[in-house]
Amino acid sequence: MNLYFRLVALILRSLWMKKSTRLKTWSRKFRVMPWDCDINFHMTNSRYIALQDLARTYVIAEMGILGKMVSDKCLPILGAQEISYIKALKPFQTFELTTELVFWDDKYYYMTHTFLSKGKLYAKSTIRGVFVQNGQVVPTRDILKMANLEVENPEPDAKIKAWIKLLQEKKME
């Protein structure tokens, strides 16, 4: 339930936030609340993933296109995700969640999410998503144009290339 409060706060904040005019690494600070924790008294695995969803919504809001995407029923859909948990985030610990768009092709966009606290890595994730409107894929370059971001697509690094290959192989099984 607390993610609804965080989502409402994000939407309200987006009404006054300065819109991003370039691609960058987006960052949000959070605190681990007791209801974010599991029986081991650390942030539960599923909360990392839910906060990443919230972070991607924040990115869309900061790009200045959240309202347009909602009204146009253009949905960001998660297609694949991998995450590595390095250290446990404890109750009331503050952390920073960074989000970076690292590559896109004609169908998918790829982002990394990094969980840091006091400069130390706690978790890192890579996601592959797609924008869908009326059952049709909307290329990421069109989403970036909607946000008035005319940018070159970066070359995928070796890790992204390997992950794309792995995902293609999984489809063949």
PDB file of C-alpha atoms in Angstrom, residues 8-160:
ATOM      1  CA  VAL A   8       0.883   9.864  -5.506  1.00  0.00           C
ATOM      2  CA  ALA A   9       3.788  11.885  -4.093  1.00  0.00           C
ATOM      3  CA  LEU A  10       5.707  11.326  -7.329  1.00  0.00           C
ATOM      4  CA  ILE A  11       2.765  12.455  -9.478  1.00  0.00           C
ATOM      5  CA  LEU A  12       2.194  15.563  -7.345  1.00  0.00           C
ATOM      6  CA  ARG A  13       5.909  16.383  -7.421  1.00  0.00           C
ATOM      7  CA  SER A  14       5.930  15.937 -11.201  1.00  0.00           C
ATOM      8  CA  LEU A  15       3.498  18.850 -11.551  1.00  0.00           C
ATOM      9  CA  TRP A  16       6.230  21.221 -10.377  1.00  0.00           C
ATOM     10  CA  MET A  17       9.422  19.435 -11.344  1.00  0.00           C
ATOM     11  CA  LYS A  18      11.707  20.903 -13.942  1.00  0.00           C
ATOM     12  CA  LYS A  19      11.495  18.832 -17.094  1.00  0.00           C
ATOM     13  CA  SER A  20      14.634  17.086 -18.258  1.00  0.00           C
ATOM     14  CA  THR A  21      15.993  18.269 -21.606  1.00  0.00           C
ATOM     15  CA  ARG A  22      18.622  15.578 -22.009  1.00  0.00           C
ATOM     16  CA  LEU A  23      19.226  11.940 -21.320  1.00  0.00           C
ATOM     17  CA  LYS A  24      20.935  11.444 -18.020  1.00  0.00           C
ATOM     18  CA  THR A  25      21.055   9.209 -15.015  1.00  0.00           C
ATOM     19  CA  TRP A  26      17.919   9.851 -12.973  1.00  0.00           C
ATOM     20  CA  SER A  27      18.091   9.520  -9.218  1.00  0.00           C
ATOM     21  CA  ARG A  28      15.609   9.277  -6.334  1.00  0.00           C
ATOM     22  CA  LYS A  29      16.238   8.927  -2.626  1.00  0.00           C
ATOM     23  CA  PHE A  30      14.207   6.504  -0.537  1.00  0.00           C
ATOM     24  CA  ARG A  31      14.133   5.150   2.996  1.00  0.00           C
ATOM     25  CA  VAL A  32      13.475   1.505   3.827  1.00  0.00           C
ATOM     26  CA  MET A  33      10.300   1.472   5.861  1.00  0.00           C
ATOM     27  CA  PRO A  34       9.354  -1.454   8.127  1.00  0.00           C
ATOM     28  CA  TRP A  35       6.594  -2.522   5.718  1.00  0.00           C
ATOM     29  CA  ASP A  36       9.237  -2.795   2.969  1.00  0.00           C
ATOM     30  CA  CYS A  37      10.933  -5.577   4.930  1.00  0.00           C
ATOM     31  CA  ASP A  38      10.503  -9.329   5.112  1.00  0.00           C
ATOM     32  CA  ILE A  39      10.938 -11.731   8.035  1.00  0.00           C
ATOM     33  CA  ASN A  40      14.726 -11.371   7.741  1.00  0.00           C
ATOM     34  CA  PHE A  41      14.414  -7.675   8.681  1.00  0.00           C
ATOM     35  CA  HIS A  42      15.771  -6.373   5.401  1.00  0.00           C
ATOM     36  CA  MET A  43      14.096  -4.976   2.309  1.00  0.00           C
ATOM     37  CA  THR A  44      12.223  -7.779   0.606  1.00  0.00           C
ATOM     38  CA  ASN A  45      13.247  -8.812  -2.909  1.00  0.00           C
ATOM     39  CA  SER A  46       9.941  -7.789  -4.436  1.00  0.00           C
ATOM     40  CA  ARG A  47      10.222  -4.241  -3.065  1.00  0.00           C
ATOM     41  CA  TYR A  48      13.393  -3.644  -5.092  1.00  0.00           C
ATOM     42  CA  ILE A  49      11.464  -4.520  -8.235  1.00  0.00           C
ATOM     43  CA  ALA A  50       8.431  -2.433  -7.258  1.00  0.00           C
ATOM     44  CA  LEU A  51      10.649   0.577  -6.553  1.00  0.00           C
ATOM     45  CA  GLN A  52      12.231   0.156  -9.980  1.00  0.00           C
ATOM     46  CA  ASP A  53       8.738   0.421 -11.500  1.00  0.00           C
ATOM     47  CA  LEU A  54       8.266   3.625  -9.541  1.00  0.00           C
ATOM     48  CA  ALA A  55      11.655   4.926 -10.702  1.00  0.00           C
ATOM     49  CA  ARG A  56      10.754   4.341 -14.356  1.00  0.00           C
ATOM     50  CA  THR A  57       7.507   6.261 -13.785  1.00  0.00           C
ATOM     51  CA  TYR A  58       9.601   9.062 -12.292  1.00  0.00           C
ATOM     52  CA  VAL A  59      11.766   9.102 -15.434  1.00  0.00           C
ATOM     53  CA  ILE A  60       8.685   9.465 -17.644  1.00  0.00           C
ATOM     54  CA  ALA A  61       7.384  12.248 -15.371  1.00  0.00           C
ATOM     55  CA  GLU A  62      10.687  14.117 -15.403  1.00  0.00           C
ATOM     56  CA  MET A  63      10.792  13.832 -19.190  1.00  0.00           C
ATOM     57  CA  GLY A  64       7.515  15.767 -19.090  1.00  0.00           C
ATOM     58  CA  ILE A  65       5.391  13.168 -20.865  1.00  0.00           C
ATOM     59  CA  LEU A  66       3.604  11.291 -18.070  1.00  0.00           C
ATOM     60  CA  GLY A  67       0.286  13.063 -18.636  1.00  0.00           C
ATOM     61  CA  LYS A  68       0.451  12.604 -22.409  1.00  0.00           C
ATOM     62  CA  MET A  69       1.324   8.923 -22.090  1.00  0.00           C
ATOM     63  CA  VAL A  70      -1.586   8.353 -19.700  1.00  0.00           C
ATOM     64  CA  SER A  71      -4.062  10.237 -21.912  1.00  0.00           C
ATOM     65  CA  ASP A  72      -2.795   8.461 -25.055  1.00  0.00           C
ATOM     66  CA  LYS A  73      -2.885   5.092 -23.243  1.00  0.00           C
ATOM     67  CA  CYS A  74       0.757   4.495 -24.121  1.00  0.00           C
ATOM     68  CA  LEU A  75       1.962   1.910 -21.631  1.00  0.00           C
ATOM     69  CA  PRO A  76       5.517   1.052 -20.614  1.00  0.00           C
ATOM     70  CA  ILE A  77       5.607  -2.743 -20.310  1.00  0.00           C
ATOM     71  CA  LEU A  78       8.413  -4.668 -18.630  1.00  0.00           C
ATOM     72  CA  GLY A  79       9.608  -7.535 -20.846  1.00  0.00           C
ATOM     73  CA  ALA A  80      12.590  -8.917 -18.939  1.00  0.00           C
ATOM     74  CA  GLN A  81      14.578  -8.208 -15.832  1.00  0.00           C
ATOM     75  CA  GLU A  82      17.644  -9.479 -14.064  1.00  0.00           C
ATOM     76  CA  ILE A  83      18.763  -8.333 -10.640  1.00  0.00           C
ATOM     77  CA  SER A  84      21.734  -9.021  -8.389  1.00  0.00           C
ATOM     78  CA  TYR A  85      21.399  -8.427  -4.655  1.00  0.00           C
ATOM     79  CA  ILE A  86      24.788  -7.478  -3.232  1.00  0.00           C
ATOM     80  CA  LYS A  87      24.009  -6.349   0.338  1.00  0.00           C
ATOM     81  CA  ALA A  88      20.840  -6.166   2.409  1.00  0.00           C
ATOM     82  CA  LEU A  89      19.127  -2.802   2.925  1.00  0.00           C
ATOM     83  CA  LYS A  90      18.012  -2.583   6.566  1.00  0.00           C
ATOM     84  CA  PRO A  91      14.951  -0.872   8.089  1.00  0.00           C
ATOM     85  CA  PHE A  92      15.114   2.944   8.060  1.00  0.00           C
ATOM     86  CA  GLN A  93      18.277   2.915   5.926  1.00  0.00           C
ATOM     87  CA  THR A  94      18.301   5.619   3.257  1.00  0.00           C
ATOM     88  CA  PHE A  95      19.382   4.744  -0.241  1.00  0.00           C
ATOM     89  CA  GLU A  96      19.530   6.205  -3.704  1.00  0.00           C
ATOM     90  CA  LEU A  97      17.985   4.455  -6.678  1.00  0.00           C
ATOM     91  CA  THR A  98      19.501   5.528  -9.984  1.00  0.00           C
ATOM     92  CA  THR A  99      17.996   4.761 -13.369  1.00  0.00           C
ATOM     93  CA  GLU A 100      19.768   5.040 -16.696  1.00  0.00           C
ATOM     94  CA  LEU A 101      18.545   4.429 -20.231  1.00  0.00           C
ATOM     95  CA  VAL A 102      21.524   2.606 -21.727  1.00  0.00           C
ATOM     96  CA  PHE A 103      20.313   1.417 -25.157  1.00  0.00           C
ATOM     97  CA  TRP A 104      17.260   0.962 -27.367  1.00  0.00           C
ATOM     98  CA  ASP A 105      16.460  -0.794 -30.616  1.00  0.00           C
ATOM     99  CA  ASP A 106      13.383  -0.725 -32.846  1.00  0.00           C
ATOM    100  CA  LYS A 107      11.314  -2.545 -30.235  1.00  0.00           C
ATOM    101  CA  TYR A 108      12.897  -2.518 -26.775  1.00  0.00           C
ATOM    102  CA  TYR A 109      14.565  -0.092 -24.414  1.00  0.00           C
ATOM    103  CA  TYR A 110      17.173  -1.170 -21.876  1.00  0.00           C
ATOM    104  CA  MET A 111      17.744   0.466 -18.503  1.00  0.00           C
ATOM    105  CA  THR A 112      19.936  -0.149 -15.499  1.00  0.00           C
ATOM    106  CA  HIS A 113      18.843   0.440 -11.917  1.00  0.00           C
ATOM    107  CA  THR A 114      21.408   0.811  -9.150  1.00  0.00           C
ATOM    108  CA  PHE A 115      20.704   0.827  -5.410  1.00  0.00           C
ATOM    109  CA  LEU A 116      23.367   2.751  -3.475  1.00  0.00           C
ATOM    110  CA  SER A 117      23.685   3.717   0.168  1.00  0.00           C
ATOM    111  CA  LYS A 118      26.567   5.844   1.441  1.00  0.00           C
ATOM    112  CA  GLY A 119      28.381   5.213  -1.823  1.00  0.00           C
ATOM    113  CA  LYS A 120      28.161   1.416  -1.543  1.00  0.00           C
ATOM    114  CA  LEU A 121      26.382  -0.869  -4.014  1.00  0.00           C
ATOM    115  CA  TYR A 122      23.450  -2.849  -2.598  1.00  0.00           C
ATOM    116  CA  ALA A 123      21.743  -4.129  -5.757  1.00  0.00           C
ATOM    117  CA  LYS A 124      21.954  -3.700  -9.513  1.00  0.00           C
ATOM    118  CA  SER A 125      19.384  -4.567 -12.142  1.00  0.00           C
ATOM    119  CA  THR A 126      18.962  -4.471 -15.896  1.00  0.00           C
ATOM    120  CA  ILE A 127      15.537  -4.317 -17.486  1.00  0.00           C
ATOM    121  CA  ARG A 128      14.172  -4.582 -20.987  1.00  0.00           C
ATOM    122  CA  GLY A 129      10.901  -2.839 -21.689  1.00  0.00           C
ATOM    123  CA  VAL A 130       8.633  -1.865 -24.521  1.00  0.00           C
ATOM    124  CA  PHE A 131       6.102   0.930 -25.023  1.00  0.00           C
ATOM    125  CA  VAL A 132       2.711  -0.268 -26.278  1.00  0.00           C
ATOM    126  CA  GLN A 133      -0.234   1.762 -27.541  1.00  0.00           C
ATOM    127  CA  ASN A 134      -3.413   0.112 -28.850  1.00  0.00           C
ATOM    128  CA  GLY A 135      -1.597  -3.222 -29.089  1.00  0.00           C
ATOM    129  CA  GLN A 136       1.210  -1.762 -31.218  1.00  0.00           C
ATOM    130  CA  VAL A 137       4.829  -1.207 -30.225  1.00  0.00           C
ATOM    131  CA  VAL A 138       5.841   2.444 -30.028  1.00  0.00           C
ATOM    132  CA  PRO A 139       9.580   2.771 -30.763  1.00  0.00           C
ATOM    133  CA  THR A 140      11.609   4.333 -27.963  1.00  0.00           C
ATOM    134  CA  ARG A 141      12.925   6.958 -30.383  1.00  0.00           C
ATOM    135  CA  ASP A 142       9.298   8.167 -30.796  1.00  0.00           C
ATOM    136  CA  ILE A 143       8.909   8.406 -27.008  1.00  0.00           C
ATOM    137  CA  LEU A 144      12.135  10.419 -26.828  1.00  0.00           C
ATOM    138  CA  LYS A 145      10.871  12.731 -29.604  1.00  0.00           C
ATOM    139  CA  MET A 146       7.627  13.206 -27.670  1.00  0.00           C
ATOM    140  CA  ALA A 147       9.828  14.424 -24.789  1.00  0.00           C
ATOM    141  CA  ASN A 148      11.783  16.707 -27.166  1.00  0.00           C
ATOM    142  CA  LEU A 149      14.922  14.643 -26.621  1.00  0.00           C
ATOM    143  CA  GLU A 150      16.806  14.301 -29.889  1.00  0.00           C
ATOM    144  CA  VAL A 151      19.647  11.995 -28.921  1.00  0.00           C
ATOM    145  CA  GLU A 152      21.842   9.397 -30.506  1.00  0.00           C
ATOM    146  CA  ASN A 153      21.326   5.825 -29.430  1.00  0.00           C
ATOM    147  CA  PRO A 154      24.393   4.682 -27.495  1.00  0.00           C
ATOM    148  CA  GLU A 155      26.121   1.488 -28.539  1.00  0.00           C
ATOM    149  CA  PRO A 156      25.194  -1.405 -26.263  1.00  0.00           C
ATOM    150  CA  ASP A 157      28.041  -2.545 -24.065  1.00  0.00           C
ATOM    151  CA  ALA A 158      29.195  -6.174 -23.975  1.00  0.00           C
ATOM    152  CA  LYS A 159      26.905  -7.024 -21.019  1.00  0.00           C
ATOM    153  CA  ILE A 160      23.797  -5.719 -22.797  1.00  0.00           C
TER     154      ILE A 160
END
